[in-house]
mmCIF file of C-alpha atoms and ligand atoms in Angstrom:
data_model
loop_
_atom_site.group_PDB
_atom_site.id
_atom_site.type_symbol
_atom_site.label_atom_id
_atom_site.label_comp_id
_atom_site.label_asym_id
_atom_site.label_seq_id
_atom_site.Cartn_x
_atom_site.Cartn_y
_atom_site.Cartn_z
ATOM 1 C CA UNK A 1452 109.768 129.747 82.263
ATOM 2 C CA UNK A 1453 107.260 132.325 80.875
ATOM 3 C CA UNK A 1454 106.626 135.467 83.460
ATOM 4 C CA UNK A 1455 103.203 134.431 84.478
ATOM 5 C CA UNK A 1456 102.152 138.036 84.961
ATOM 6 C CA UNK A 1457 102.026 138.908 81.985
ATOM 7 C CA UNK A 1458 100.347 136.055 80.560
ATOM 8 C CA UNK A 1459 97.154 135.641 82.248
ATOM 9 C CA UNK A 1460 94.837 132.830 81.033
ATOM 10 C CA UNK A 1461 91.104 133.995 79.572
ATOM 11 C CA UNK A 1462 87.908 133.958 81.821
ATOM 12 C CA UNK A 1463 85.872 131.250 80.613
ATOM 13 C CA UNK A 1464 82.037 132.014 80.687
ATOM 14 C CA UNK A 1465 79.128 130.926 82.942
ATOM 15 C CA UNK A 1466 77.421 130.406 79.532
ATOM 16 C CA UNK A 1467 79.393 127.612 78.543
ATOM 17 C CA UNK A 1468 78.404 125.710 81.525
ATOM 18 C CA UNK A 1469 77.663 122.128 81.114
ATOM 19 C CA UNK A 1470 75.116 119.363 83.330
ATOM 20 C CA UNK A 1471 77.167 117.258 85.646
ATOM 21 C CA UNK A 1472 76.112 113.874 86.843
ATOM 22 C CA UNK A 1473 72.419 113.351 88.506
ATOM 23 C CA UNK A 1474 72.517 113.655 92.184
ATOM 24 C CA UNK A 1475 71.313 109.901 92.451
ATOM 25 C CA UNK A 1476 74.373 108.676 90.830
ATOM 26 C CA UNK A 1477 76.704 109.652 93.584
ATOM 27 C CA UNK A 1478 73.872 108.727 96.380
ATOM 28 C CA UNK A 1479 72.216 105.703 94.891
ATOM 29 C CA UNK A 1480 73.373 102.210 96.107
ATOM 30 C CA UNK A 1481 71.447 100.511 93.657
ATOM 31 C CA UNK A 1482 73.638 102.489 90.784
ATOM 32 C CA UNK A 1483 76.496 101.596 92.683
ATOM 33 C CA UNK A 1484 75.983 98.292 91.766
ATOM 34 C CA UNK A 1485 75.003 98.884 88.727
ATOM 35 C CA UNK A 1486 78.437 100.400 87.800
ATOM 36 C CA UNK A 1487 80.175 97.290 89.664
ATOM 37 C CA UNK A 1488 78.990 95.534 86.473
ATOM 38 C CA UNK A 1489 79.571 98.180 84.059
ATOM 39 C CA UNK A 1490 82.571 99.230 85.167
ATOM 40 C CA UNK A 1491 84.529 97.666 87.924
ATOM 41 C CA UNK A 1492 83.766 94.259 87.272
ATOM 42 C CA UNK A 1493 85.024 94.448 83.361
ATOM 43 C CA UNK A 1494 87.767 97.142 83.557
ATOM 44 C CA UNK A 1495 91.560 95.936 84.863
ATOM 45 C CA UNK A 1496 91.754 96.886 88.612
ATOM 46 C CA UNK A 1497 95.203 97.079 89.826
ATOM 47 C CA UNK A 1498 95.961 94.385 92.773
ATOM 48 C CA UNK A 1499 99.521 95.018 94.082
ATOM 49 C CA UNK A 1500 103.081 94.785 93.245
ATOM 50 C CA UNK A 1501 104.890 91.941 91.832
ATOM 51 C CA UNK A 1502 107.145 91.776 94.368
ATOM 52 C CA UNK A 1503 104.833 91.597 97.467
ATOM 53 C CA UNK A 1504 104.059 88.162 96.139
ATOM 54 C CA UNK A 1505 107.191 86.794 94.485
ATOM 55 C CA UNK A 1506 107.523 83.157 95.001
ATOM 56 C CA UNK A 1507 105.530 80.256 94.294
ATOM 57 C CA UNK A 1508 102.215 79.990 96.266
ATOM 58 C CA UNK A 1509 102.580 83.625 97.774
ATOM 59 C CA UNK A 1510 98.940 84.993 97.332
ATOM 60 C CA UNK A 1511 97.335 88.241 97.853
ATOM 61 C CA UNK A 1512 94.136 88.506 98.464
ATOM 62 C CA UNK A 1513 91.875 90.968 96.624
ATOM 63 C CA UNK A 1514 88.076 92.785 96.927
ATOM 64 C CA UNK A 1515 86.389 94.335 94.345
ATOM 65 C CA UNK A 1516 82.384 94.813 95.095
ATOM 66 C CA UNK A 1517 81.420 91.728 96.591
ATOM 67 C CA UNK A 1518 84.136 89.812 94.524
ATOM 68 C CA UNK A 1519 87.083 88.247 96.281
ATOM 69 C CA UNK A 1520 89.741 87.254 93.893
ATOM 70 C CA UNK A 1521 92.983 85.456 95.206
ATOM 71 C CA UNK A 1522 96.173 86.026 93.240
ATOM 72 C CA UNK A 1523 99.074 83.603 93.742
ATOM 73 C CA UNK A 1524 102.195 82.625 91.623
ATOM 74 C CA UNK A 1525 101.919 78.585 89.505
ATOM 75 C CA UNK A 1526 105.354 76.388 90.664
ATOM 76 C CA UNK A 1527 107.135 77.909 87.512
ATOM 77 C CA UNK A 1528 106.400 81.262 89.382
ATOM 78 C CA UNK A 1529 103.579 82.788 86.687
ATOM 79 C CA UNK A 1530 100.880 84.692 87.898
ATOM 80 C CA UNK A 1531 97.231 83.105 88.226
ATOM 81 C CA UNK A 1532 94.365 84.291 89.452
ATOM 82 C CA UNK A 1533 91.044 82.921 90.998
ATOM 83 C CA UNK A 1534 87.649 83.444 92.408
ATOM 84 C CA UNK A 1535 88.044 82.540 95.994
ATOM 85 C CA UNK A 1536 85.456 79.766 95.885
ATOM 86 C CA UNK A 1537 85.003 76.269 96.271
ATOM 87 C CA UNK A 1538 83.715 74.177 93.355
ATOM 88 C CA UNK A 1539 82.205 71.821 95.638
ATOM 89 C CA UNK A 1540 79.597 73.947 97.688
ATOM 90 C CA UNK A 1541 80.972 77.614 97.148
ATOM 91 C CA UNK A 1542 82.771 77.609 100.317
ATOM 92 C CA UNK A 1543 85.016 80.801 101.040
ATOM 93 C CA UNK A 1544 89.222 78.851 99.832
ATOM 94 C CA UNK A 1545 91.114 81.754 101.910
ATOM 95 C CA UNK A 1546 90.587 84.490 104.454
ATOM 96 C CA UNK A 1547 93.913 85.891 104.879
ATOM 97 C CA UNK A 1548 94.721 88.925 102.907
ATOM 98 C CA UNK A 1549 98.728 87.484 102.618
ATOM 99 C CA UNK A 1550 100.517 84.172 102.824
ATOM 100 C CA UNK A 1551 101.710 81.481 101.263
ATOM 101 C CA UNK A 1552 99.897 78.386 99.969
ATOM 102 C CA UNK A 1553 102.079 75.070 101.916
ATOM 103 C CA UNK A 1554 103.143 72.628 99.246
ATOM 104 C CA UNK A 1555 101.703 74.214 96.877
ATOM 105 C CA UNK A 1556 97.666 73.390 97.262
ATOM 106 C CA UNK A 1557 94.727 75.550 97.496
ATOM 107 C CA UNK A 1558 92.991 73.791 99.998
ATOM 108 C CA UNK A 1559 89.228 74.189 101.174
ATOM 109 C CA UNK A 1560 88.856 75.135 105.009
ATOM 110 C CA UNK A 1561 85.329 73.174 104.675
ATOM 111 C CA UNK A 1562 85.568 69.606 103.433
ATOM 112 C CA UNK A 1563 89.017 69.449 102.150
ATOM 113 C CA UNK A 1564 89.270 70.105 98.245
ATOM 114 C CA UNK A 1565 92.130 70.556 97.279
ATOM 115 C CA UNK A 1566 93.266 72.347 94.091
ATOM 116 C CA UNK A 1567 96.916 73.142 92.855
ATOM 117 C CA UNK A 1568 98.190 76.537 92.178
ATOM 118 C CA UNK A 1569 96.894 76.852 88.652
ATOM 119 C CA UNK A 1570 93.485 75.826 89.860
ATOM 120 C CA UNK A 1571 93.116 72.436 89.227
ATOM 121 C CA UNK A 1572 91.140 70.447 91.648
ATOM 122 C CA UNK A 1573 93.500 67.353 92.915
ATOM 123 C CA UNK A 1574 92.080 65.846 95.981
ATOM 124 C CA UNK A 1575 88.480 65.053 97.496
ATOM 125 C CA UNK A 1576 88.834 63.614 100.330
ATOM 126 C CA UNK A 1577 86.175 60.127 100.543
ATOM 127 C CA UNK A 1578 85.648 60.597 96.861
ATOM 128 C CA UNK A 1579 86.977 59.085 93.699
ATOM 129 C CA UNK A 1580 88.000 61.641 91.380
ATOM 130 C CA UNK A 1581 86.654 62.231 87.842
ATOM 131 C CA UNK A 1582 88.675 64.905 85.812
ATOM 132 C CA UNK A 1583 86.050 64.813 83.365
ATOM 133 C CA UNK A 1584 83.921 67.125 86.204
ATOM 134 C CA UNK A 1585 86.032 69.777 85.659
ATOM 135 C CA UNK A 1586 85.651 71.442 88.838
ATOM 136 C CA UNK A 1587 88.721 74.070 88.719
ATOM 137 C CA UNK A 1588 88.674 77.219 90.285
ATOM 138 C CA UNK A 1589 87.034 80.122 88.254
ATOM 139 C CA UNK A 1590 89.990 81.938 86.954
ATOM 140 C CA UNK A 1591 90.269 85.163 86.666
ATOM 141 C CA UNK A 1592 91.946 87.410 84.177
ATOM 142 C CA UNK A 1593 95.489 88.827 85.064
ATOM 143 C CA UNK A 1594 98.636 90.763 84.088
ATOM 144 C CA UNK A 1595 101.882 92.056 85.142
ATOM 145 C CA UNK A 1596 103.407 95.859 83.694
ATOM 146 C CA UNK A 1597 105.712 97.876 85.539
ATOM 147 C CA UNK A 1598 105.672 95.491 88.334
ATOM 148 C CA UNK A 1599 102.416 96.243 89.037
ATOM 149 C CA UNK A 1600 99.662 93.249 89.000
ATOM 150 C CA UNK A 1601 96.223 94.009 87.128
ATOM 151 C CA UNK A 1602 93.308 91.814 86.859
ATOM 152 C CA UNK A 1603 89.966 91.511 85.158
ATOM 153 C CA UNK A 1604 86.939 90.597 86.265
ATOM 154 C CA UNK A 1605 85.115 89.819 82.730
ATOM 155 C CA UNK A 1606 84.674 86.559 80.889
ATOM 156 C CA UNK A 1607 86.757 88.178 78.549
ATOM 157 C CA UNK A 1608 87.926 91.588 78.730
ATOM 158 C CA UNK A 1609 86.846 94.223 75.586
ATOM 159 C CA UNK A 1610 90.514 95.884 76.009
ATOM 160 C CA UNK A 1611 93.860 94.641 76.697
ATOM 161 C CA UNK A 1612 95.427 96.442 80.179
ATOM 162 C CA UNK A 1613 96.509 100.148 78.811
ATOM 163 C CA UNK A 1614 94.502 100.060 75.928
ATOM 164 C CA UNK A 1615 92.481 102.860 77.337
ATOM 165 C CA UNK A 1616 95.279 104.422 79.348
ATOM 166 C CA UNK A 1617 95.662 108.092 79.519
ATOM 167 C CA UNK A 1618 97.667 109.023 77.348
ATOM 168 C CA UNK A 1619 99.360 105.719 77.299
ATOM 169 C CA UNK A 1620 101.830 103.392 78.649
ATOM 170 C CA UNK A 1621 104.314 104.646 76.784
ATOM 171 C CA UNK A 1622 104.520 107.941 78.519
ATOM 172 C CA UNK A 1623 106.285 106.341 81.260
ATOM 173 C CA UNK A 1624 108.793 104.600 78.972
ATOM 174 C CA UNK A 1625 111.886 106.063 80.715
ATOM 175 C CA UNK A 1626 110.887 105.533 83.990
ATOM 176 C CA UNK A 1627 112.212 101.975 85.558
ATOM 177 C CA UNK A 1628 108.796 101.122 86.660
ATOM 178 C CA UNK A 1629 109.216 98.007 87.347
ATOM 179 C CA UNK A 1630 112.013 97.432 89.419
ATOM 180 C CA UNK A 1631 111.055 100.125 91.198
ATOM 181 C CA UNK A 1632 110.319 99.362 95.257
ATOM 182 C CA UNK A 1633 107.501 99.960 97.581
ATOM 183 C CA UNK A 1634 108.910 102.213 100.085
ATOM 184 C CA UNK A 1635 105.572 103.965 102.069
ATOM 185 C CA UNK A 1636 101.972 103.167 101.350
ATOM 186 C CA UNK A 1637 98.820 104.946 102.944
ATOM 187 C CA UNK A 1638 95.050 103.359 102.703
ATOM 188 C CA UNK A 1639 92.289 105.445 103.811
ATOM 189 C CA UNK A 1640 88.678 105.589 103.481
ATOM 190 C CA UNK A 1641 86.766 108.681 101.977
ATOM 191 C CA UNK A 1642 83.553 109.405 102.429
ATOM 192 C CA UNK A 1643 82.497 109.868 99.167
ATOM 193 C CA UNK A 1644 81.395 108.260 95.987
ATOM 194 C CA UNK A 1645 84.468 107.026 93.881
ATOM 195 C CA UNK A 1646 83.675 109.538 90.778
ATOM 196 C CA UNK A 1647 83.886 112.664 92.820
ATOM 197 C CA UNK A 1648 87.277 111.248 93.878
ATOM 198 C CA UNK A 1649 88.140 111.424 90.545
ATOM 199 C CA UNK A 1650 86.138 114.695 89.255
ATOM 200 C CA UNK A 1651 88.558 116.093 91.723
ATOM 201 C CA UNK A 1652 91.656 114.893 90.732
ATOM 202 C CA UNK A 1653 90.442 115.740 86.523
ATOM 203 C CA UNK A 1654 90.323 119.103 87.100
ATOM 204 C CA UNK A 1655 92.587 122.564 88.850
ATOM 205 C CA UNK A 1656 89.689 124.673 89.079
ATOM 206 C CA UNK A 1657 89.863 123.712 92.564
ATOM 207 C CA UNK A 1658 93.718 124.445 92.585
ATOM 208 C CA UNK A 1659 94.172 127.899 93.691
ATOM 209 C CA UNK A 1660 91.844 127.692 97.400
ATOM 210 C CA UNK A 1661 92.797 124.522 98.258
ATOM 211 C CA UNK A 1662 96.429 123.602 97.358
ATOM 212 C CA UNK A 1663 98.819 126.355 97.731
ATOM 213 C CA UNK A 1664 101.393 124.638 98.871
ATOM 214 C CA UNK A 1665 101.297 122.487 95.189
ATOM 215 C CA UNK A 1666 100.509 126.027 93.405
ATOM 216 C CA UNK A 1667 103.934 127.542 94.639
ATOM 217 C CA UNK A 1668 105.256 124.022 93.110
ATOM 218 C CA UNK A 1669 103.413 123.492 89.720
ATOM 219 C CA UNK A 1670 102.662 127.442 88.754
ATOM 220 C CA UNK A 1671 99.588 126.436 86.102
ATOM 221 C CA UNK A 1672 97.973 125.110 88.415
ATOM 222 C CA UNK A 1673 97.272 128.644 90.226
ATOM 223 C CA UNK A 1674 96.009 129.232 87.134
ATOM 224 C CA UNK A 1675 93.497 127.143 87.839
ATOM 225 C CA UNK A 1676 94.292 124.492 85.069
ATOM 226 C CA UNK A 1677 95.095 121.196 85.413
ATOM 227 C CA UNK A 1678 96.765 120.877 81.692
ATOM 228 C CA UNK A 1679 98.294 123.529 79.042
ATOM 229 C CA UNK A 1680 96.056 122.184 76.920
ATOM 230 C CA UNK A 1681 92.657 123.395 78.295
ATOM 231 C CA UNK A 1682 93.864 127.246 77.833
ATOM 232 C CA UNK A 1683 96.738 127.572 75.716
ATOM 233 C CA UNK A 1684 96.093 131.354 75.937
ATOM 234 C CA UNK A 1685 97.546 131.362 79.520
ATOM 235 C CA UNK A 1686 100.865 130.444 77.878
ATOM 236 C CA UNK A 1687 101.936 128.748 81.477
ATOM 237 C CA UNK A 1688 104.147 125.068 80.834
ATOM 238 C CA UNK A 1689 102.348 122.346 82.729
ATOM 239 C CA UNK A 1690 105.576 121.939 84.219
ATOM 240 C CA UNK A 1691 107.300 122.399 87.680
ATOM 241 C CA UNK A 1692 108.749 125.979 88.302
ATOM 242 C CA UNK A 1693 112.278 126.939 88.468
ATOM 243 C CA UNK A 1694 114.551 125.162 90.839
ATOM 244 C CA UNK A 1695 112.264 122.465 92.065
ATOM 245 C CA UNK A 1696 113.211 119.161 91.754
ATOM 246 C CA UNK A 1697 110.297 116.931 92.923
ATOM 247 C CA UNK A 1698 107.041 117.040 94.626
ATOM 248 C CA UNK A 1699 108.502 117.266 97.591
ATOM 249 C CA UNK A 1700 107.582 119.370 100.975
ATOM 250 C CA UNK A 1701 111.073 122.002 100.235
ATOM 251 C CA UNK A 1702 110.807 121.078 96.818
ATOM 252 C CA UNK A 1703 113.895 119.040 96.729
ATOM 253 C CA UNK A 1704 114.752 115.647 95.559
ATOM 254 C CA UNK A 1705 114.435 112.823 98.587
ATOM 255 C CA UNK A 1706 116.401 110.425 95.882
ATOM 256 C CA UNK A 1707 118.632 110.544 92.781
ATOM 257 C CA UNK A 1708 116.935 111.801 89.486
ATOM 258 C CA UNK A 1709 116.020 108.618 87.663
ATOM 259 C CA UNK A 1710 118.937 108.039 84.887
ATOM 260 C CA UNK A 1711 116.766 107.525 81.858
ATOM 261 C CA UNK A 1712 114.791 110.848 81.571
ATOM 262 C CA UNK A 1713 114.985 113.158 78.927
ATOM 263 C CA UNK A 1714 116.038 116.735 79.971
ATOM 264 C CA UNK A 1715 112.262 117.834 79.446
ATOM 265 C CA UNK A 1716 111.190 115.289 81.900
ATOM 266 C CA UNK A 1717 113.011 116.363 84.613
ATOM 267 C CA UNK A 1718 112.172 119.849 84.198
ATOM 268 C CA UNK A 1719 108.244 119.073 83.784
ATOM 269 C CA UNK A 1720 108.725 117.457 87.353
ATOM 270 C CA UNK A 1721 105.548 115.316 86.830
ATOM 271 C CA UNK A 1722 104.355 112.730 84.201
ATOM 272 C CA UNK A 1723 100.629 111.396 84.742
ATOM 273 C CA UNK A 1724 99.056 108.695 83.393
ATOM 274 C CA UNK A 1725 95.712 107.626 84.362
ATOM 275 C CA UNK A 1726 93.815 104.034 84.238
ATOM 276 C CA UNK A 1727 90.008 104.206 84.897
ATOM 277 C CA UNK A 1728 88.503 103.612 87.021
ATOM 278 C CA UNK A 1729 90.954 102.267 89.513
ATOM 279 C CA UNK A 1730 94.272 103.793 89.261
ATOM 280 C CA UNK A 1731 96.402 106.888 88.719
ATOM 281 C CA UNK A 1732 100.049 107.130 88.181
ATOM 282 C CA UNK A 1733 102.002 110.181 88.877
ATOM 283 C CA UNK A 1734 106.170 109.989 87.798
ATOM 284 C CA UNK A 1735 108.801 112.211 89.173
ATOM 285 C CA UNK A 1736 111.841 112.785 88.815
ATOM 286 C CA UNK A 1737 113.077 111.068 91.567
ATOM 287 C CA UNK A 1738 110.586 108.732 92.719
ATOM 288 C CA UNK A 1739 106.456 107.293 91.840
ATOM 289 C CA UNK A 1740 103.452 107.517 93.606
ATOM 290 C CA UNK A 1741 100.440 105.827 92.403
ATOM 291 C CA UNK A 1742 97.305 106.023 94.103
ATOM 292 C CA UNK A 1743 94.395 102.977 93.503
ATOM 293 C CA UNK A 1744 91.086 103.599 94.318
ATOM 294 C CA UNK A 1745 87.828 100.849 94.783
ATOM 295 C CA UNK A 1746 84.004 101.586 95.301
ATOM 296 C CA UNK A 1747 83.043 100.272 98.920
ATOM 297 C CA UNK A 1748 79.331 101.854 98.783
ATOM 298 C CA UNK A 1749 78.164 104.904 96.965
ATOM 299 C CA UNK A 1750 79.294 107.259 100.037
ATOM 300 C CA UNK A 1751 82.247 105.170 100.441
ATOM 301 C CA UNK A 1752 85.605 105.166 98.493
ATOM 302 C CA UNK A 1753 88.490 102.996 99.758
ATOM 303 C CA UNK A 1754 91.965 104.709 98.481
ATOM 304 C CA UNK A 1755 95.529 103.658 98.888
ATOM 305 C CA UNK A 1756 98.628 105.670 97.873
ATOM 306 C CA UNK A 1757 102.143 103.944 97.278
ATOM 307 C CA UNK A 1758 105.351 105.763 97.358
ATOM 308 C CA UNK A 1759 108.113 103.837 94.870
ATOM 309 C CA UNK A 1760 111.322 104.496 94.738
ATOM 310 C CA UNK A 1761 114.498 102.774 92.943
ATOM 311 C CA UNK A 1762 116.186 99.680 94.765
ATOM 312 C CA UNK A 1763 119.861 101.598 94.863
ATOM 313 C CA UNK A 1764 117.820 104.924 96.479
ATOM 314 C CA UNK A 1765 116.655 102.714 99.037
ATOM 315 C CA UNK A 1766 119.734 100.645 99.724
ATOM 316 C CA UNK A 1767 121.299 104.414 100.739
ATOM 317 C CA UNK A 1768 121.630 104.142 104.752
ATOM 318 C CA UNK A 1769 121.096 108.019 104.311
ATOM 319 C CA UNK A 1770 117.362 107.297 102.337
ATOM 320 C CA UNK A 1771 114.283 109.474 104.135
ATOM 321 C CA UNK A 1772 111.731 109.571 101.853
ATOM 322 C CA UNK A 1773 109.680 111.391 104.809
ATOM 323 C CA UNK A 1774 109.442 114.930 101.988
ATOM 324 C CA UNK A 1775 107.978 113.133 99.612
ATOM 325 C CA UNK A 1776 105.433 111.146 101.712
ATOM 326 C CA UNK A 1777 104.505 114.328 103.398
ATOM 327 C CA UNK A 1778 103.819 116.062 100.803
ATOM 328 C CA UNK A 1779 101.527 113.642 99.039
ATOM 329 C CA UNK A 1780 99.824 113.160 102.003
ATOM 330 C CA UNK A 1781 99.059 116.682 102.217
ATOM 331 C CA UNK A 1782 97.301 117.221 98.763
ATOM 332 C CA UNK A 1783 95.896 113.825 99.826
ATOM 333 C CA UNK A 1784 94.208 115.474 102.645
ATOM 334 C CA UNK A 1785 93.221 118.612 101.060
ATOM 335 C CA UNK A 1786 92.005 116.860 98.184
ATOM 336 C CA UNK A 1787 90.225 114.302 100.809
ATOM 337 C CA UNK A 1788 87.957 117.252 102.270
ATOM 338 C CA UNK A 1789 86.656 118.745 99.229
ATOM 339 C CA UNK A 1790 85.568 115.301 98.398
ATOM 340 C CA UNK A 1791 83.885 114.893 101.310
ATOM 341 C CA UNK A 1792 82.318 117.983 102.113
ATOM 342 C CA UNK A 1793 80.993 117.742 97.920
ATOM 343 C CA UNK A 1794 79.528 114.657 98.638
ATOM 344 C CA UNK A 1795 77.892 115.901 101.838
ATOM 345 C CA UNK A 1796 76.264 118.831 99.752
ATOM 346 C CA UNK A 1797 74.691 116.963 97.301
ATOM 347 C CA UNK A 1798 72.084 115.793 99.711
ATOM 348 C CA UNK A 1799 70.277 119.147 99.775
ATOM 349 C CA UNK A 1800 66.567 118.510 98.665
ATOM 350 C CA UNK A 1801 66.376 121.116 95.547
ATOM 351 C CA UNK A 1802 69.850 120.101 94.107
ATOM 352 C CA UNK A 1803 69.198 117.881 90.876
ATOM 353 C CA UNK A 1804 72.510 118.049 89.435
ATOM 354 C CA UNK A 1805 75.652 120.110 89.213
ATOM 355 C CA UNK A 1806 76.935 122.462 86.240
ATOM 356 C CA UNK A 1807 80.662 121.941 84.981
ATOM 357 C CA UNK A 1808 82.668 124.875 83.899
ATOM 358 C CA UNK A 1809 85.215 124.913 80.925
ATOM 359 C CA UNK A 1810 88.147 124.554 83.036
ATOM 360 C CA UNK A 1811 86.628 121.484 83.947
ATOM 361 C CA UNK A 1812 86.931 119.913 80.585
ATOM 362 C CA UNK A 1813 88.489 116.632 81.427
ATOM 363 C CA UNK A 1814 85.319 115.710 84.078
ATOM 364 C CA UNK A 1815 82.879 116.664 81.031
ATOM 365 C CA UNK A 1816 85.404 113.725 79.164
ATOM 366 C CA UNK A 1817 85.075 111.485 81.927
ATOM 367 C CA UNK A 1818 81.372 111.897 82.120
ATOM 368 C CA UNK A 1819 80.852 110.917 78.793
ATOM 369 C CA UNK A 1820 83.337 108.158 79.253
ATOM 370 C CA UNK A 1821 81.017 106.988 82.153
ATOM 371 C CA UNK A 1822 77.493 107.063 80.598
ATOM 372 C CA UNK A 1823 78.399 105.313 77.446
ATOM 373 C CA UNK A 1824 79.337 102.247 79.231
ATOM 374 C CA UNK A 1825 76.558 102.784 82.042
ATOM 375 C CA UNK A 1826 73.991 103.228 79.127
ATOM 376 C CA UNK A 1827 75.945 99.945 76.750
HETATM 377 S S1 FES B 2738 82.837 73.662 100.200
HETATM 378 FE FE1 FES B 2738 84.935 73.347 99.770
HETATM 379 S S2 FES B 2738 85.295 71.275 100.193
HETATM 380 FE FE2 FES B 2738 83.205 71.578 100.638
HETATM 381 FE FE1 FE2 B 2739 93.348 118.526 94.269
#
């Protein structure tokens, strides 16, 4: 670990300042929905984990804008997904968030369709059936990786799931994602628009004020940088310092260190990898939180956080993940204010837009990201 003393990191310059977004785009329902058909309704949005639905006919239910997809599993247990309307008059199939579909049929609380679990319509009650109507459910795109469950909202989707992930799904190669369980989740609402949620989490600038408590654990960070990368002068790994374990509230380990990761994974502490615009995955050493967001209206952002841990740490009578929970939840909630108290300011009658400074590189990226496909 380099003595971060005597490496201090250069001052970047109020010169090199760059526009942020307009003001209207965080305030504006109308580009709200605008970017639910840019963005949210053509980009993989994660759903839940395979193992909260993991029999035949177990469905989930799931909103994105004013879509309402149901995701169930066929008889031979695959996943398929579907618009939650009727092909006869567009009737609302399910209203439950969770169940289980009874002997195996999708059936319409209105007049009675019925379709099987990969959509097919089967029975009309009073009616003779044609199968040359073809009046299946709407299906939705959908995929499975590292037991998580991703679907797409597009006819057909420009990029497979993790084609665009940051860096990419291979980062998290040693980590047994997939088995791993749910063991804590948190959903809360923040009263902001969904891209400040994640200008904050693309950049440390912020770092130093308002997480201390993470600076003492990740020592760039009080640097205010997010990666090494952005200032390789300040010479500071982007890694945890010595003796912690995990992100944890004494810095310890709540569970065994995963088995498959390379020494310099356990001593960076923290492996991200980021899927826009919905989800965020961070891996410890010892356990992985992931945190989803979704658009409710411009001010609003619904987010939910999910602590996962291995099936043997949880089997452990002695197994209190209560450290780790805490201490997301803390950054959670200092990370929560900003947000919200930057989204308050932006109403202010003179402001037009904001100004981004070097440090804040990876929002200038994510900008760019954002008005090519608002703009396509
Ligand atoms: S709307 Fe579904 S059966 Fe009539
Ligand atoms: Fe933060």
């Amino acid at each position: 670990m380099e003595d971060e003393s005597s490496s201090k990191p250069k001052l970047f310059s109020l010169q090199d300042i760059q526009p942020s977004l307009l003001k209207r785009d965080y305030l504006d329902q109308s580009v709200m929905e605008a970017e639910l058909k840019a963005l949210w309704y053509t980009h993989w949005i994660y759903v839940c984990r395979e193992n909260k639905i993991p029999k035949p006919g177990d469905y989930s239910i799931v909103d994105i804008g004013n879509q309402r997809i149901i995701v169930t599993r066929n008889n031979e247990g695959e996943l398929r997904a579907f618009h939650n309307t009727c092909r006869h008059r567009g009737s609302e199939l399910c209203s439950q968030s969770l169940g289980n579909f009874k002997g195996g049929r999708i059936v319409c609380p209105y007049h009675k369709w019925s379709y099987d679990l990969d959509g097919n319509l089967k029975t009309t009650p009073f009616l003779e059936q044609d199968k040359s109507a073809n009046l299946g459910l709407y299906p939705v795109n959908n995929v499975a990786w590292g037991g998580n469950i991703y679907i797409n909202l597009a006819n057909k989707p420009a990029t497979a799931l993790g084609e665009n992930a940051d860096p990419s799904f291979t980062i998290l190669d040693n980590w047994p994602l997939s088995t791993l369980q749910l063991a804590h989740s948190h959903r809360y609402e923040l009263a902001c628009n969904w891209k400040i949620f994640w200008e904050n989490y693309l950049e440390c600038y912020h770092c130093p004020g308002i997480h201390p408590e993470l600076c003492k654990i990740v020592p760039l960070y009080k640097q205010n940088l997010a990666t090494d990368k952005i200032n390789p002068a300040a010479n500071i790994p982007d890694a945890v310092a010595k003796g912690v374990e995990s992100w944890t509230t004494d810095s310890k380990a709540v569970a065994p260190i995963f088995s498959g990761l390379s020494p310099e994974e356990i001593t960076i502490g923290h492996t991200y990898l980021t899927l826009l615009p919905n989800q965020f995955i961070a891996a410890h050493s010892d356990y992985v939180r992931q945190v989803s967001i979704k658009p409710l209206k411009a001010d609003t952002t619904e987010v939910t956080c999910e602590w996962l841990f291995s099936p043997k740490a949880m089997a452990d009578p002695a197994f209190d993940p209560q450290r780790a929970i805490d201490f997301g939840n803390l950054i959670l909630e200092q990370d929560a204010h900003v947000c919200e108290i930057n989204q308050r300011g932006l109403s202010a009658l003179p402001h037009k837009h904001g100004h981004l400074a070097p440090q804040e590189q990876d929002v200038i990226n994510f900008h760019q990201w954002y008005r090519q496909l608002m703009i396509a």
